CSV table of C-alpha atoms in Angstrom, one decimal:
chain,number,residue,atom,x,y,z
A,1,MET,CA,237.7,27.5,143.7
A,2,GLU,CA,236.7,30.5,145.9
A,3,GLU,CA,234.2,28.3,147.8
A,4,VAL,CA,236.9,25.7,148.5
A,5,VAL,CA,239.3,28.4,149.8
A,6,LYS,CA,236.5,29.7,152.1
A,7,ILE,CA,235.7,26.3,153.5
A,8,VAL,CA,239.4,25.7,154.3
A,9,ASN,CA,239.9,29.2,155.8
A,10,ASP,CA,236.8,28.7,158.0
A,11,ILE,CA,238.1,25.5,159.3
A,12,LYS,CA,241.5,27.1,160.0
A,13,ALA,CA,239.7,29.8,161.9
A,14,GLY,CA,237.8,27.3,164.0
A,15,ASN,CA,234.5,27.9,162.3
A,16,ILE,CA,233.7,24.2,161.8
A,17,LYS,CA,230.3,23.0,160.7
A,18,PRO,CA,228.7,19.7,162.0
A,19,ILE,CA,228.1,18.5,158.5
A,20,TYR,CA,229.9,18.8,155.1
A,21,PHE,CA,228.2,17.4,152.1
A,22,LEU,CA,230.7,17.4,149.3
A,23,MET,CA,229.1,16.4,146.0
A,24,GLY,CA,229.4,16.8,142.2
A,25,GLU,CA,231.0,15.6,139.0
A,26,GLU,CA,234.5,17.1,139.7
A,27,THR,CA,235.9,14.7,142.2
A,28,TYR,CA,239.2,16.5,142.6
A,29,TYR,CA,238.0,19.1,145.0
A,30,ILE,CA,235.8,16.6,146.9
A,31,ASP,CA,238.9,14.5,147.5
A,32,LYS,CA,241.1,17.5,148.4
A,33,LEU,CA,238.6,18.9,150.9
A,34,SER,CA,237.9,15.6,152.6
A,35,ASP,CA,241.7,14.9,152.8
A,36,TYR,CA,242.2,18.3,154.3
A,37,MET,CA,239.6,17.7,157.0
A,38,GLU,CA,240.9,14.2,157.7
A,39,GLN,CA,244.4,15.6,158.2
A,40,ASN,CA,243.7,18.9,160.0
A,41,ILE,CA,240.5,19.0,162.1
A,42,LEU,CA,241.9,16.7,164.9
A,43,THR,CA,245.3,16.4,166.3
A,44,GLU,CA,247.3,13.2,165.8
A,45,ASP,CA,246.6,12.2,169.5
A,46,GLU,CA,242.8,12.8,169.0
A,47,LYS,CA,242.5,10.9,165.8
A,48,GLY,CA,243.0,7.5,167.4
A,49,PHE,CA,239.7,7.5,169.3
A,50,ASN,CA,237.8,10.2,167.4
A,51,GLN,CA,238.3,9.9,163.7
A,52,THR,CA,236.3,7.3,161.7
A,53,VAL,CA,236.4,6.6,158.0
A,54,LEU,CA,233.4,4.7,156.5
A,55,TYR,CA,232.7,3.6,153.0
A,56,GLY,CA,229.3,3.9,151.4
A,57,ARG,CA,229.3,0.3,150.0
A,58,ASP,CA,230.0,-1.2,153.5
A,59,VAL,CA,227.5,0.7,155.6
A,60,THR,CA,223.9,1.9,155.8
A,61,ILE,CA,222.7,5.4,156.5
A,62,GLU,CA,221.6,4.1,159.9
A,63,ASP,CA,225.2,3.0,160.6
A,64,VAL,CA,226.5,6.5,159.6
A,65,ILE,CA,223.9,8.2,161.9
A,66,SER,CA,224.7,5.9,164.8
A,67,THR,CA,228.4,6.6,164.5
A,68,ALA,CA,227.7,10.4,164.2
A,69,LYS,CA,225.7,10.3,167.4
A,70,ARG,CA,228.5,9.0,169.5
A,71,TYR,CA,230.3,11.4,171.8
A,72,PRO,CA,234.0,12.1,171.4
A,73,MET,CA,236.6,10.7,173.8
A,74,MET,CA,239.0,13.2,175.4
A,75,SER,CA,238.3,15.7,172.6
A,76,GLU,CA,235.8,18.4,171.8
A,77,LEU,CA,235.1,16.9,168.4
A,78,GLN,CA,234.9,13.6,166.6
A,79,VAL,CA,235.2,13.4,162.8
A,80,VAL,CA,233.3,10.9,160.7
A,81,ILE,CA,234.1,10.7,157.0
A,82,VAL,CA,231.9,8.8,154.6
A,83,LYS,CA,233.8,8.1,151.4
A,84,GLU,CA,232.1,6.9,148.2
A,85,ALA,CA,228.9,8.1,149.8
A,86,GLN,CA,227.1,8.0,146.4
A,87,ASP,CA,226.7,4.3,147.1
A,88,LEU,CA,224.1,5.4,149.7
A,89,ALA,CA,222.1,7.4,147.2
A,90,LYS,CA,219.0,5.3,147.4
A,91,THR,CA,218.6,5.9,151.1
A,92,ILE,CA,220.2,9.3,151.5
A,93,ASP,CA,216.8,10.8,152.3
A,94,LYS,CA,217.0,9.0,155.7
A,95,LEU,CA,219.6,11.5,156.7
A,96,GLU,CA,216.9,14.2,156.9
A,97,THR,CA,216.2,13.9,160.6
A,98,TYR,CA,219.8,13.9,161.6
A,99,ALA,CA,220.6,16.9,159.3
A,100,GLU,CA,217.8,18.8,160.9
A,101,ASN,CA,219.4,18.4,164.3
A,102,PRO,CA,223.1,17.3,164.0
A,103,MET,CA,225.4,16.5,166.9
A,104,PRO,CA,227.4,19.7,167.6
A,105,SER,CA,230.4,17.6,168.7
A,106,THR,CA,230.6,15.6,165.5
A,107,VAL,CA,232.0,16.7,162.1
A,108,LEU,CA,230.2,14.5,159.6
A,109,VAL,CA,231.7,14.6,156.1
A,110,PHE,CA,230.1,13.0,153.0
A,111,CYS,CA,232.0,12.4,149.8
A,112,TYR,CA,229.2,12.1,147.3
A,113,ARG,CA,231.2,11.7,144.1
A,114,ASN,CA,229.7,12.1,140.6
A,115,LYS,CA,226.2,12.7,142.0
A,116,THR,CA,224.2,15.7,143.4
A,117,LEU,CA,221.3,16.0,145.8
A,118,ASP,CA,218.0,17.4,144.7
A,119,LYS,CA,218.0,20.9,146.0
A,120,ARG,CA,214.2,20.8,146.4
A,121,LYS,CA,214.3,18.0,149.0
A,122,LYS,CA,214.1,18.6,152.7
A,123,VAL,CA,217.3,16.7,153.4
A,124,THR,CA,219.2,19.2,151.2
A,125,LYS,CA,217.6,22.2,152.8
A,126,HIS,CA,218.5,20.9,156.3
A,127,LEU,CA,222.1,20.2,155.2
A,128,THR,CA,222.4,23.7,153.8
A,129,LYS,CA,220.9,25.3,156.9
A,130,ASN,CA,223.0,23.4,159.4
A,131,GLY,CA,226.1,22.6,157.5
A,132,VAL,CA,227.9,23.1,154.2
A,133,VAL,CA,226.7,21.7,150.9
A,134,TYR,CA,229.4,22.1,148.3
A,135,GLU,CA,228.8,21.2,144.7
A,136,SER,CA,232.0,20.6,142.7
A,137,LYS,CA,231.2,21.2,139.1
A,138,LYS,CA,233.2,20.1,136.1
A,139,MET,CA,235.5,22.9,134.8
A,140,TYR,CA,235.2,23.9,131.1
A,141,GLU,CA,238.2,22.9,129.0
A,142,ASN,CA,238.9,26.5,128.2
A,143,GLN,CA,239.4,27.2,131.9
A,144,VAL,CA,241.7,24.2,132.6
A,145,GLY,CA,244.8,25.9,131.2
A,146,ASP,CA,244.6,28.7,133.7
A,147,TRP,CA,243.9,26.2,136.5
A,148,ILE,CA,247.1,24.3,135.6
A,149,LYS,CA,249.1,27.5,135.7
A,150,ARG,CA,247.6,28.5,139.1
A,151,VAL,CA,248.3,25.0,140.6
A,152,LEU,CA,251.9,25.0,139.4
A,153,SER,CA,252.5,28.6,140.4
A,154,GLY,CA,251.5,27.8,143.9
A,155,LYS,CA,254.2,25.1,144.0
A,156,ASN,CA,256.8,27.3,142.4
A,157,TYR,CA,256.7,25.8,138.9
A,158,SER,CA,255.6,27.2,135.5
A,159,ILE,CA,254.7,25.7,132.2
A,160,GLU,CA,255.1,26.6,128.6
A,161,PRO,CA,251.9,27.3,126.7
A,162,LYS,CA,252.3,24.4,124.3
A,163,ALA,CA,253.0,22.0,127.1
A,164,ASN,CA,249.9,23.3,128.9
A,165,ALA,CA,247.8,22.8,125.7
A,166,MET,CA,249.1,19.3,125.4
A,167,LEU,CA,247.9,18.4,128.8
A,168,VAL,CA,244.5,19.8,128.2
A,169,GLU,CA,244.2,18.1,124.8
A,170,PHE,CA,245.1,14.7,126.1
A,171,LEU,CA,243.5,14.8,129.5
A,172,GLY,CA,240.6,17.2,128.9
A,173,ASN,CA,239.0,18.6,132.1
A,174,ASP,CA,239.7,15.7,134.4
A,175,LEU,CA,241.5,17.7,137.2
A,176,SER,CA,242.4,14.6,139.1
A,177,LYS,CA,244.2,13.0,136.2
A,178,ILE,CA,246.0,16.3,135.3
A,179,ASN,CA,247.0,16.8,138.9
A,180,ASN,CA,248.5,13.2,139.1
A,181,GLU,CA,250.6,13.9,136.0
A,182,LEU,CA,251.7,17.2,137.3
A,183,GLU,CA,252.8,15.6,140.6
A,184,LYS,CA,254.9,13.1,138.6
A,185,LEU,CA,256.7,15.9,136.9
A,186,GLN,CA,257.2,17.7,140.2
A,187,ILE,CA,259.0,14.6,141.6
A,188,ILE,CA,261.6,14.7,138.9
A,189,LEU,CA,261.9,18.4,138.3
A,190,PRO,CA,263.4,20.8,140.8
A,191,LYS,CA,261.3,23.7,142.1
A,192,GLY,CA,261.5,26.7,139.9
A,193,SER,CA,261.5,24.6,136.7
A,194,THR,CA,259.4,25.4,133.7
A,195,ILE,CA,257.6,22.4,132.3
A,196,THR,CA,258.2,22.0,128.5
A,197,PRO,CA,256.6,19.8,125.8
A,198,LYS,CA,259.7,17.7,125.9
A,199,HIS,CA,259.1,17.0,129.6
A,200,ILE,CA,255.5,16.0,128.7
A,201,GLU,CA,256.6,13.7,126.0
A,202,GLU,CA,259.4,12.0,127.9
A,203,ASN,CA,257.6,11.6,131.2
A,204,ILE,CA,253.9,11.3,130.4
A,205,GLY,CA,254.0,9.8,127.0
A,206,PHE,CA,252.3,12.3,124.8
A,207,SER,CA,254.1,13.0,121.5
A,208,LYS,CA,255.1,16.7,121.2
A,209,ASP,CA,255.2,16.4,117.4
A,210,PHE,CA,252.3,14.1,116.6
A,211,ASN,CA,249.2,15.3,118.4
A,212,ASN,CA,245.9,17.1,117.7
A,213,PHE,CA,247.5,20.4,118.6
A,214,GLU,CA,250.2,20.0,116.0
A,215,LEU,CA,247.6,18.7,113.5
A,216,LEU,CA,245.6,22.0,113.8
A,217,ASN,CA,248.8,23.9,113.4
A,218,ALA,CA,249.6,22.0,110.1
A,219,LEU,CA,246.0,22.5,108.9
A,220,GLY,CA,245.9,26.2,109.6
A,221,SER,CA,249.3,26.8,107.9
A,222,LYS,CA,248.3,24.5,104.9
A,223,ASN,CA,251.3,22.3,105.6
A,224,GLN,CA,249.9,19.2,103.8
A,225,LEU,CA,253.0,17.0,104.3
A,226,LYS,CA,253.0,17.5,108.0
A,227,ALA,CA,249.2,17.0,108.3
A,228,TYR,CA,249.4,13.7,106.4
A,229,GLN,CA,252.4,12.5,108.5
A,230,ILE,CA,250.4,13.2,111.7
A,231,ALA,CA,247.4,11.4,110.2
A,232,GLN,CA,249.6,8.4,109.4
A,233,TYR,CA,250.9,8.4,113.0
A,234,PHE,CA,247.4,8.5,114.3
A,235,SER,CA,246.4,5.6,112.1
A,236,ASP,CA,249.4,3.6,113.4
A,237,ASN,CA,248.6,4.5,117.0
A,238,PRO,CA,244.8,4.5,117.1
A,239,LYS,CA,244.4,3.7,120.9
A,240,ALA,CA,246.5,6.8,121.8
A,241,ASN,CA,244.8,8.9,119.2
A,242,PRO,CA,241.0,8.1,119.0
A,243,LEU,CA,239.5,9.1,115.7
A,244,VAL,CA,236.4,10.6,117.3
A,245,VAL,CA,238.5,13.0,119.4
A,246,THR,CA,240.6,14.1,116.3
A,247,THR,CA,237.6,14.7,114.1
A,248,SER,CA,235.7,16.6,116.8
A,249,THR,CA,238.8,18.7,117.5
A,250,VAL,CA,239.3,19.6,113.8
A,251,PHE,CA,235.6,20.3,113.4
A,252,GLY,CA,235.7,22.6,116.4
A,253,PHE,CA,238.8,24.4,115.1
A,254,TYR,CA,237.0,25.3,111.8
A,255,VAL,CA,233.8,26.3,113.6
A,256,LYS,CA,235.9,28.8,115.7
A,257,LEU,CA,237.6,30.0,112.5
A,258,LEU,CA,234.2,30.6,111.0
A,259,LYS,CA,233.3,32.7,114.1
A,260,TYR,CA,236.6,34.6,113.7
A,261,HIS,CA,235.7,35.5,110.1
A,262,GLY,CA,232.4,37.0,111.3
A,263,LEU,CA,233.9,39.1,114.1
A,264,LYS,CA,233.9,42.9,113.6
A,265,ASP,CA,235.9,43.5,116.8
A,266,ARG,CA,239.2,41.7,116.2
A,267,ASN,CA,240.9,43.0,119.3
A,268,PRO,CA,243.0,40.0,120.5
A,269,LYS,CA,241.3,40.0,123.9
A,270,ASN,CA,237.9,40.0,122.4
A,271,VAL,CA,238.8,37.3,119.9
A,272,ALA,CA,240.2,35.0,122.6
A,273,ALA,CA,237.1,35.5,124.7
A,274,VAL,CA,234.7,34.8,121.8
A,275,LEU,CA,236.6,31.8,120.5
A,276,GLY,CA,237.3,30.4,124.0
A,277,VAL,CA,241.1,30.0,123.4
A,278,SER,CA,244.2,31.3,125.0
A,279,PRO,CA,245.5,34.6,123.5
A,280,PHE,CA,248.9,32.8,123.1
A,281,PHE,CA,247.4,30.6,120.4
A,282,LEU,CA,245.6,33.4,118.4
A,283,LYS,CA,248.6,33.5,116.0
A,284,ASP,CA,247.6,30.0,114.8
A,285,TYR,CA,244.1,31.3,114.1
A,286,ASP,CA,245.4,34.4,112.4
A,287,VAL,CA,247.5,32.2,110.0
A,288,ALA,CA,244.4,30.0,109.3
A,289,LEU,CA,242.3,33.1,108.8
A,290,ARG,CA,244.6,34.2,106.0
A,291,ASN,CA,244.8,30.8,104.4
A,292,PHE,CA,241.1,29.9,104.5
A,293,PRO,CA,238.6,32.4,103.2
A,294,MET,CA,235.2,32.5,104.9
A,295,LYS,CA,233.5,30.7,102.0
A,296,LYS,CA,236.0,27.9,102.1
A,297,VAL,CA,235.7,27.6,105.9
A,298,SER,CA,231.9,27.3,105.5
A,299,GLN,CA,232.4,24.4,103.0
A,300,ILE,CA,234.9,22.7,105.3
A,301,VAL,CA,232.6,22.9,108.3
A,302,SER,CA,229.7,21.4,106.2
A,303,SER,CA,231.9,18.6,104.8
A,304,LEU,CA,233.5,17.8,108.2
A,305,ARG,CA,230.0,17.2,109.7
A,306,ASP,CA,229.8,14.1,107.6
A,307,VAL,CA,233.3,12.9,108.6
A,308,ASP,CA,232.6,13.6,112.3
A,309,VAL,CA,229.4,11.5,112.1
A,310,LYS,CA,231.3,8.7,110.3
A,311,SER,CA,234.0,8.7,113.0
A,312,LYS,CA,231.2,7.9,115.5
A,313,GLY,CA,230.3,4.8,113.6
A,314,VAL,CA,227.3,6.2,111.8
A,315,GLY,CA,227.1,5.2,108.1
A,316,ALA,CA,230.8,4.7,107.9
A,317,ASN,CA,230.5,1.0,106.6
A,318,ALA,CA,233.4,0.1,108.9
A,319,LEU,CA,235.9,2.3,107.1
A,320,PRO,CA,239.4,2.1,108.8
A,321,GLN,CA,240.7,5.1,110.7
A,322,SER,CA,243.3,5.8,108.1
A,323,ASP,CA,240.7,6.2,105.3
A,324,LEU,CA,238.6,8.5,107.4
A,325,LEU,CA,241.5,10.7,108.3
A,326,LYS,CA,242.6,10.9,104.6
A,327,GLU,CA,239.0,11.8,103.7
A,328,MET,CA,239.0,14.6,106.3
A,329,LEU,CA,242.3,16.0,105.0
A,330,PHE,CA,241.2,15.8,101.4
A,331,LYS,CA,238.0,17.8,102.1
A,332,ILE,CA,240.1,20.5,103.9
A,333,PHE,CA,242.9,20.8,101.3
A,334,ASN,CA,240.8,20.5,98.2
């Protein structure tokens, strides 16, 4: 995030490099940076003659270099943006000579999505020396909640912890998907609003009462009725609630609970850091800690390994999802 801000601030200050190679698994920042450059480096009058957008599937590296070597018309700079540049991966080394001596009047931007360059290669070293090589890495899921809060805060919105957890649970660490859903909510909610689980359920389609987050809550509090109701809902809606995600989530919950039992320092800040969870949700772990002794948690973790493997189709003998969910709950509650 800091690197993205620095790139944007440098451009605003007029410190513009001749090449930007944006790469990595997290496409959100690649797209945001390329959009910013497309919209802000040139004026609207300059863009007509001096801004070119190419697509990797439609051009060769030679085409890109030829375009980059042109001189701008009635402008100090021309901007050449290569979207889906990963389609040029097999020939990207041919960029080496140009990267060693780029045109100072061209801003060449590569959007190299879901791939990275080998840092040992000369082409990467030349790009780093004469331009900017930015690697956009996937964010860990335990960091996504804070990211959501920052994004919303910057747009004068806030979000309740449970609603935040629902987004992370259902969308994981795909920032582009999360941002798209947040933008939908911002269209219908006035600035200053706080996003609630009800907003998520009504406008995005995630049930606020029947989801993995609520299942963990039911398990931790030993609420068997609620747990079996949620399991039945999952069985009736398997596409929206994949079994492999549920079993992995429950297994992870009890692994964290086992770690919690072993902690000597139970200061909430330390516990949250070790478990990788938001301090807001520690109360759920505290309840589970009281309800499940360490020996029982160890037994659950051991038995859930078998269920987790079966959910992935190994040795399950084509058991239906409902049966596997019931087996999982039986192992936890008995």
